[in-house]
Short mmCIF file of C-alpha atoms in Angstrom, two decimals:
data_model
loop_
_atom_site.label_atom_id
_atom_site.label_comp_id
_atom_site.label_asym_id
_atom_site.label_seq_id
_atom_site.Cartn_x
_atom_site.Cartn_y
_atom_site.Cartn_z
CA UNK A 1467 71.46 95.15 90.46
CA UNK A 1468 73.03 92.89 87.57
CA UNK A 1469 76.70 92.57 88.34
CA UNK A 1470 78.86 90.74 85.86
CA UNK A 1471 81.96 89.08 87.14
CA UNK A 1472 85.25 87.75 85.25
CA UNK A 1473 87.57 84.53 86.85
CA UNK A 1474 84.67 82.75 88.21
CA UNK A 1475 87.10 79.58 87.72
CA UNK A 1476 89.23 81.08 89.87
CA UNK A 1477 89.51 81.28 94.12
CA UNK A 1478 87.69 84.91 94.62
CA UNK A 1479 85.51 84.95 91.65
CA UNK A 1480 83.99 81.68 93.06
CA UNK A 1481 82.79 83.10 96.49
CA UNK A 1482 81.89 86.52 95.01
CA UNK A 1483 79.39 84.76 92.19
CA UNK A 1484 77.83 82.98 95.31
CA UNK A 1485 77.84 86.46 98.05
CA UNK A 1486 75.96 87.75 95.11
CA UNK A 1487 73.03 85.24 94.80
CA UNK A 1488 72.82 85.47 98.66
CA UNK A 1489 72.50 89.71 98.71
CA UNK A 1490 69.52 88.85 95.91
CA UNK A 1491 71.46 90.53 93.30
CA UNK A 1492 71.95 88.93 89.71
CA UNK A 1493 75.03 87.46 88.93
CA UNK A 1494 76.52 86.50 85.63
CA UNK A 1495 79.87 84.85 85.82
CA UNK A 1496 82.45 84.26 83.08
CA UNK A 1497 86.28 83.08 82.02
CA UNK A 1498 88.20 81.43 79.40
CA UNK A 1499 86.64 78.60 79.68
CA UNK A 1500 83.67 77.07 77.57
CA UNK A 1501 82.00 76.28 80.86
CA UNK A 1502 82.27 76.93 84.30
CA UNK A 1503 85.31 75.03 85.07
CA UNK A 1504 85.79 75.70 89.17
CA UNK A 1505 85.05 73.24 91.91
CA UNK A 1506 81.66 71.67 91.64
CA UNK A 1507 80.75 72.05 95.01
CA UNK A 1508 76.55 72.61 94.42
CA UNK A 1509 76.89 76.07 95.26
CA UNK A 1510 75.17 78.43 93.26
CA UNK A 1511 78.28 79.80 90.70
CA UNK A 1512 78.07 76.19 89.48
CA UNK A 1513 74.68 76.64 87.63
CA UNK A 1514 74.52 80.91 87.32
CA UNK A 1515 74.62 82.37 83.66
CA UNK A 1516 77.76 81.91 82.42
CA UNK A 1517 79.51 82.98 79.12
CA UNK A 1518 83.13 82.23 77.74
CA UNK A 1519 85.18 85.58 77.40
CA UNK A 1520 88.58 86.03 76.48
CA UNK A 1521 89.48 89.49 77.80
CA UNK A 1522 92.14 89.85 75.80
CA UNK A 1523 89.61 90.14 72.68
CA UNK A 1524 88.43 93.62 72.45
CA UNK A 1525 85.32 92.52 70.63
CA UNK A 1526 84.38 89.38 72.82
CA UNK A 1527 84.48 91.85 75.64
CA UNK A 1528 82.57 94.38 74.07
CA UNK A 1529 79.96 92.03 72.43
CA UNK A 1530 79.67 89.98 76.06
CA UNK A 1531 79.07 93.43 77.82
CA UNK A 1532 76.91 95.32 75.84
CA UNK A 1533 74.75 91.68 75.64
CA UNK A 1534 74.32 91.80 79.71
CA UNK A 1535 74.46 95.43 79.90
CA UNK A 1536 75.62 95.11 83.92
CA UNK A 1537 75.45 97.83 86.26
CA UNK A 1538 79.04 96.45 87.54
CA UNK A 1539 81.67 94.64 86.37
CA UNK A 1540 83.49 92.73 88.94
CA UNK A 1541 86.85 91.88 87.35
CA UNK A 1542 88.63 89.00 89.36
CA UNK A 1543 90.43 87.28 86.58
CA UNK A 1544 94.42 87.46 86.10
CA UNK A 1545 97.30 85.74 85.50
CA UNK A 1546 98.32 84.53 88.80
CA UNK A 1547 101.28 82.00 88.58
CA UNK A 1548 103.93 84.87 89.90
CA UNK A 1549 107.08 82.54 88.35
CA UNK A 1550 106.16 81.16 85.46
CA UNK A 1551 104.92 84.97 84.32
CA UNK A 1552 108.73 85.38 83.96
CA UNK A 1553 109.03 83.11 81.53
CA UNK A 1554 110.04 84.86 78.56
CA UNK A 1555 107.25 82.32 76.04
CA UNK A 1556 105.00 83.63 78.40
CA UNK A 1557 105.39 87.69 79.31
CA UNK A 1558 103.46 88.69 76.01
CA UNK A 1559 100.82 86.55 77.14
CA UNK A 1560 100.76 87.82 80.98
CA UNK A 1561 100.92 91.52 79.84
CA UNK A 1562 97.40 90.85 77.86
CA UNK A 1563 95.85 89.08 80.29
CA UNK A 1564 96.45 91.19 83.32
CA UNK A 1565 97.28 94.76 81.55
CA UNK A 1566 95.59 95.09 77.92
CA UNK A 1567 92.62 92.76 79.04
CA UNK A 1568 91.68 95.24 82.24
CA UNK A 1569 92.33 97.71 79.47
CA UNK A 1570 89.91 96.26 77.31
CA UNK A 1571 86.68 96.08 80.44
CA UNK A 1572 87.39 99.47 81.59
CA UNK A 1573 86.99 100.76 78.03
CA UNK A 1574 83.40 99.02 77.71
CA UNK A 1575 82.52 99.85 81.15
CA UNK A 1576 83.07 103.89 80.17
CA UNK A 1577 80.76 103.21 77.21
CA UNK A 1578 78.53 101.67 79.51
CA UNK A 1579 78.78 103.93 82.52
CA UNK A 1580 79.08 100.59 84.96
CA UNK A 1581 80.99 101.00 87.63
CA UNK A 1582 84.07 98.65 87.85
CA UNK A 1583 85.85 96.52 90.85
CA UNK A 1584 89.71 95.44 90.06
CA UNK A 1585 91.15 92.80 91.85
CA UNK A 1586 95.24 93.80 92.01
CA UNK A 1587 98.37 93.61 94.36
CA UNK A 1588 100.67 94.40 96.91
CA UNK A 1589 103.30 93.49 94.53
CA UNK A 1590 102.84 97.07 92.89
CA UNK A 1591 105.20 98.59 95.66
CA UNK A 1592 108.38 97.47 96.07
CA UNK A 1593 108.08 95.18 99.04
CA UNK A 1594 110.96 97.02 100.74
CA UNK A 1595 110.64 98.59 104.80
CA UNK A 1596 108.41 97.39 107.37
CA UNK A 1597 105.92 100.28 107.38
CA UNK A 1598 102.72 98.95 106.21
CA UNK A 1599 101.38 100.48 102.32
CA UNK A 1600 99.22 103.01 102.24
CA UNK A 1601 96.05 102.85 99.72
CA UNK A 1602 96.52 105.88 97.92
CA UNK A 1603 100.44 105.73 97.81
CA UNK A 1604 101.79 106.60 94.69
CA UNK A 1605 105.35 105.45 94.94
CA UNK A 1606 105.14 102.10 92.35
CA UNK A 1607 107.85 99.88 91.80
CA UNK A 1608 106.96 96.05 91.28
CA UNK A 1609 109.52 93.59 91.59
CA UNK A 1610 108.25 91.32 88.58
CA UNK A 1611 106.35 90.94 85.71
CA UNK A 1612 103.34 90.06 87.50
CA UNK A 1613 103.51 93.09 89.40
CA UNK A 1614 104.00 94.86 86.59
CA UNK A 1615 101.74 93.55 84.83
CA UNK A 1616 98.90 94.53 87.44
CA UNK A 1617 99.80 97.80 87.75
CA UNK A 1618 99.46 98.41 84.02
CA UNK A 1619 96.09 97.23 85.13
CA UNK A 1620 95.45 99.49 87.92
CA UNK A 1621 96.18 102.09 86.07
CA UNK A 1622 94.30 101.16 82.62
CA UNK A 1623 90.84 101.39 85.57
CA UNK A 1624 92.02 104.96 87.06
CA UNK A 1625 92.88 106.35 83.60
CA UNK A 1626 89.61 105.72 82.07
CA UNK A 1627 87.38 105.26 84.66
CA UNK A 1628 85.55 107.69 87.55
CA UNK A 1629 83.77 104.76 89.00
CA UNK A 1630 86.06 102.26 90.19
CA UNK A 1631 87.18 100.26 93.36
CA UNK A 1632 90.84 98.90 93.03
CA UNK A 1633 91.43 96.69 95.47
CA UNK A 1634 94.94 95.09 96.67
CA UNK A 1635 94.60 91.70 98.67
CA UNK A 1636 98.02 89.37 99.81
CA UNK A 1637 98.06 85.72 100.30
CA UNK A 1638 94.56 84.59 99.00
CA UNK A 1639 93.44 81.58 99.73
CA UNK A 1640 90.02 79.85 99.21
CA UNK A 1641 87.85 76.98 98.38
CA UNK A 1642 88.32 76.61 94.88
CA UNK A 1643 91.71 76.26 93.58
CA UNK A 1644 95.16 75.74 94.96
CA UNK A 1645 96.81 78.35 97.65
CA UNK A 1646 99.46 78.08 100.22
CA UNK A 1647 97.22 76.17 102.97
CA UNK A 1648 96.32 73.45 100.81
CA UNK A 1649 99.93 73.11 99.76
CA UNK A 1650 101.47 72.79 103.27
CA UNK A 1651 98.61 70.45 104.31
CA UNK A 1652 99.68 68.26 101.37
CA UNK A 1653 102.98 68.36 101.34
CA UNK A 1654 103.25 67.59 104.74
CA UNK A 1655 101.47 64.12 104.35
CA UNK A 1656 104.95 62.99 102.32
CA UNK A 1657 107.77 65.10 104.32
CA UNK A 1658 108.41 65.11 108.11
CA UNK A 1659 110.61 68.12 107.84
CA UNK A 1660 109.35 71.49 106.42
CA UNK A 1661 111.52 75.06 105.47
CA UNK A 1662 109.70 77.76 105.21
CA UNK A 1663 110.53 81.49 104.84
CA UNK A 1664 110.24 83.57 108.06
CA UNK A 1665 111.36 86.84 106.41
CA UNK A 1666 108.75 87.92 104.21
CA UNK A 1667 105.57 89.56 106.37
CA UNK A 1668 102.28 90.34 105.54
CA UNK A 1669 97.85 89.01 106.31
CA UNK A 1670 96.21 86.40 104.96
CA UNK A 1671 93.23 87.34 102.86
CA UNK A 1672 90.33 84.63 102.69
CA UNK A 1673 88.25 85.04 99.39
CA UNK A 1674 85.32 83.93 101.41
CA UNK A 1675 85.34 87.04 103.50
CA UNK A 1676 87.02 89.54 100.70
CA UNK A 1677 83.50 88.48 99.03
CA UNK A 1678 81.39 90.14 101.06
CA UNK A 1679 83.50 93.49 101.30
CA UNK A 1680 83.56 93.45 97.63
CA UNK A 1681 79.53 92.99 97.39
CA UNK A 1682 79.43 95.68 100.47
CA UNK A 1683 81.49 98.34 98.38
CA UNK A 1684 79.65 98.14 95.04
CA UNK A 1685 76.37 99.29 96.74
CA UNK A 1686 77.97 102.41 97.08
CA UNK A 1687 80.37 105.47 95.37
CA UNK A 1688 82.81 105.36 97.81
CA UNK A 1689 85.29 104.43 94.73
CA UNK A 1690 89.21 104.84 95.29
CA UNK A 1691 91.91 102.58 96.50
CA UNK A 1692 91.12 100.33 99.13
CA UNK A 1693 93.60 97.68 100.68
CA UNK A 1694 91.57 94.35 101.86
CA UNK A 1695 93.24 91.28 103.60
CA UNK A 1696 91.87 89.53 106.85
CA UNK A 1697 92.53 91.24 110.50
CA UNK A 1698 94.50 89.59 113.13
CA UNK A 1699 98.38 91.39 112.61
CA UNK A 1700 101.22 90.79 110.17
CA UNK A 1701 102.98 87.50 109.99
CA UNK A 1702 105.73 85.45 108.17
CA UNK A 1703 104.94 82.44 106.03
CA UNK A 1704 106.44 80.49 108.80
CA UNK A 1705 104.11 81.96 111.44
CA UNK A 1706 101.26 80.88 108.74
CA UNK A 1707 102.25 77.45 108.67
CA UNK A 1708 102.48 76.69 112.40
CA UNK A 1709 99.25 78.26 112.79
CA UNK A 1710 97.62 75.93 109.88
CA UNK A 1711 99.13 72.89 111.58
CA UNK A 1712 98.29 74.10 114.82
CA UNK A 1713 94.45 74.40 114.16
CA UNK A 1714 94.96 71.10 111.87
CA UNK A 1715 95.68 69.22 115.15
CA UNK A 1716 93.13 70.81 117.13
CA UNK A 1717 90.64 69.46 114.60
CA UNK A 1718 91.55 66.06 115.06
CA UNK A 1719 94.15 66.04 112.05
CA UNK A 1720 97.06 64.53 114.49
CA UNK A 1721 99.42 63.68 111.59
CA UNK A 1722 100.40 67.22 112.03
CA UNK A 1723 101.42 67.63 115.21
CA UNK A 1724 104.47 69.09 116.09
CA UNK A 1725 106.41 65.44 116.79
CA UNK A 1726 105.43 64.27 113.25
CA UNK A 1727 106.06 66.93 111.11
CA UNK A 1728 108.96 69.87 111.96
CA UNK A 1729 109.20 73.45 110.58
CA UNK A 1730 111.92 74.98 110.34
CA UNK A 1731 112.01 79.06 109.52
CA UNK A 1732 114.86 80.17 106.91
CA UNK A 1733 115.44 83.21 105.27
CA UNK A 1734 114.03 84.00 101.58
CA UNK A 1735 117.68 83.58 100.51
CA UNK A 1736 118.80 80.07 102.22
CA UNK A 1737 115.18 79.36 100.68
CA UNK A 1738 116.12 79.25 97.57
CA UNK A 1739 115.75 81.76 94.23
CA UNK A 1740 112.59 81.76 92.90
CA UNK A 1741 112.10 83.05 89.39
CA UNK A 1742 110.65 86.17 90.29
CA UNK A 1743 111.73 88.38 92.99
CA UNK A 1744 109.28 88.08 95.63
CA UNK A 1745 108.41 91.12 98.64
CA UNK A 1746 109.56 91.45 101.85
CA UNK A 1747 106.99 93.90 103.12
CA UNK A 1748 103.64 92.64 102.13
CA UNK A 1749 101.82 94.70 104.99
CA UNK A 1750 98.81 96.59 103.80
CA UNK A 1751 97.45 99.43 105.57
CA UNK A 1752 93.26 98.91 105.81
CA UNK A 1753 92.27 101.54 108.37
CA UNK A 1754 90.39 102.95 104.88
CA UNK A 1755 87.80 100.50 105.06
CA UNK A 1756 86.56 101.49 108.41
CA UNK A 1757 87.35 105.25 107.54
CA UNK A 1758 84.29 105.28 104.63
CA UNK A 1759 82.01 102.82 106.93
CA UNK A 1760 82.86 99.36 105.42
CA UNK A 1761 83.05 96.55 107.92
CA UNK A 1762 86.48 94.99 108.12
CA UNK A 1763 87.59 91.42 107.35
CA UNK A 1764 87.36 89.26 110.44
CA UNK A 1765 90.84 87.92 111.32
CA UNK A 1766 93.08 85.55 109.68
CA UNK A 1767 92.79 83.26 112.55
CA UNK A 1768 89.17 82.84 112.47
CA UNK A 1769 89.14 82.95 108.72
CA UNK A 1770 91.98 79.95 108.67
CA UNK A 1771 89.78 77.69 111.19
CA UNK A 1772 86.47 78.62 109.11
CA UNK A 1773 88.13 77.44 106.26
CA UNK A 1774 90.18 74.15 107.69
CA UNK A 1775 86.95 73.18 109.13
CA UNK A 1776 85.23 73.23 105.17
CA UNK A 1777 88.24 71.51 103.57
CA UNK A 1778 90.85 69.75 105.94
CA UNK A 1779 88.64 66.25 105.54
CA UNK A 1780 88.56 66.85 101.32
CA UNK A 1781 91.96 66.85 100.57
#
């Protein structure tokens, strides 16, 4: 199967370009980018067929396409940066990127009958209740522009497409790129005393493990709405960084142990405003996954000491 994949300079695109070459399929990888700009870790992304696409160019995505002619299209890119998306210099670009440039890969998928894979959010809903979201719910209402934004792209893939996956993730983290782990490890080496906010919940998702359930799902037509993070139970962002420090320690990493560095849970309002509203209810309902015989994520626990083990010594 040749599967064509967009963000490969990004956290998730990164791991699926390598999950690929180690199922035996054929992976082409692309982004913005003249060249692959991720980490150059020797994996196997870092030399795969590459091409630059803009997918906010109708006819770069078209003429890119139709040149590979993939059987899937595994669309990871987006913009990301949730705050700086409200910038008003920068919404026309973020509604491109994330809503007219899904628009633009679903259209050439149609004409090329490829089945597609969209990366989006639980910052579709409205991050309200404790109840966790359900795949198929209907009742949208993002917070931001980034939400918004993604929806617009959700809904560009179910409008013109019968063969899709969209699939929402929370709190990615992975090798290449920044993320919330790598942050706290950092900042911590130049502050004894950390706040963090206790009162928004949801799960980890490690890119390394959404990989595989992404390569898993396009071997098959069980399209629809699927919600992916890692196992293990909802948390707060506080609960995440004890738990990073925690396994830190246990790995030798004594510099965060609990008499060097404090943290100190606070509420998302004696945090601080951020520029874009942010959800309070990030749970995501996955029983799905099991329901149409895909193997679950392992949990965020293991998935955090996986990953500590491959980067705590490289930052």
């Amino acid at each position: 199967m040749k599967i064509f994949v967009t963000g490969v300079g990004g956290q998730l695109g990164h791991d699926v370009m390598n999950e690929l070459n180690s199922r035996g399929y054929e992976g082409t990888g692309s982004d913005i980018q003249p060249v692959y700009s991720g980490v150059q870790d020797g994996t196997y992304v870092c030399t795969a067929d590459y091409r630059q696409m803009d997918i906010t160019d109708k006819d770069s995505v078209k003429n890119i396409l139709e040149q590979v002619k993939p059987e899937v299209v595994i669309h990871c890119a987006a913009w990301t940066a949730v705050d700086a998306a409200e910038d008003e210099d920068k919404k026309e670009t973020v509604r491109k990127v994330n809503a007219a440039g899904t628009q633009n890969i679903a259209d050439i998928c149609k004409e090329l009958d490829c089945k597609m894979v969209y990366i989006s959010t639980d910052y579709v809903f409205n991050g309200q209740g404790t109840e966790p979201w359900q795949p198929d719910c209907k009742d949208y209402a993002p917070l931001n522009v980034y939400g918004d934004t993604k929806l617009q792209g959700e809904l560009a893939v179910s409008e013109t497409l019968e063969k899709y996956f969209i699939v929402r993730i929370a709190w990615v983290f992975g090798r290449n790129g920044k993320n919330f782990i790598k942050t706290m490890l950092n900042v911590a080496k130049t502050h004894d005393h950390l706040k963090v906010v206790n009162d928004q919940i949801g799960t980890p998702t490690y890119t390394y493990d959404l990989a595989r359930l992404l390569v898993d799902m396009i071997g098959t037509e069980k399209y629809g709405y699927y919600h992916a993070t890692n196992e293990g139970g909802y948390i707060s962002w506080y609960d995440f960084t004890k738990e990073i420090f925690r396994q830190a320690v246990e790995l030798g990493h004594t510099e965060y142990a609990e008499d060097k560095v404090t943290v100190t849970p606070v509420t998302t309002e004696e945090y601080g405003v951020s520029k874009a509203a942010r959800p309070f209810n990030s749970r995501l309902d996955k029983s799905k996954l099991a329901e149409n015989g895909f193997e679950p994520l392992p949990t965020w626990q293991d998935a955090l000491h996986r990953y500590l083990v491959d980067v705590i010594d490289t930052l």
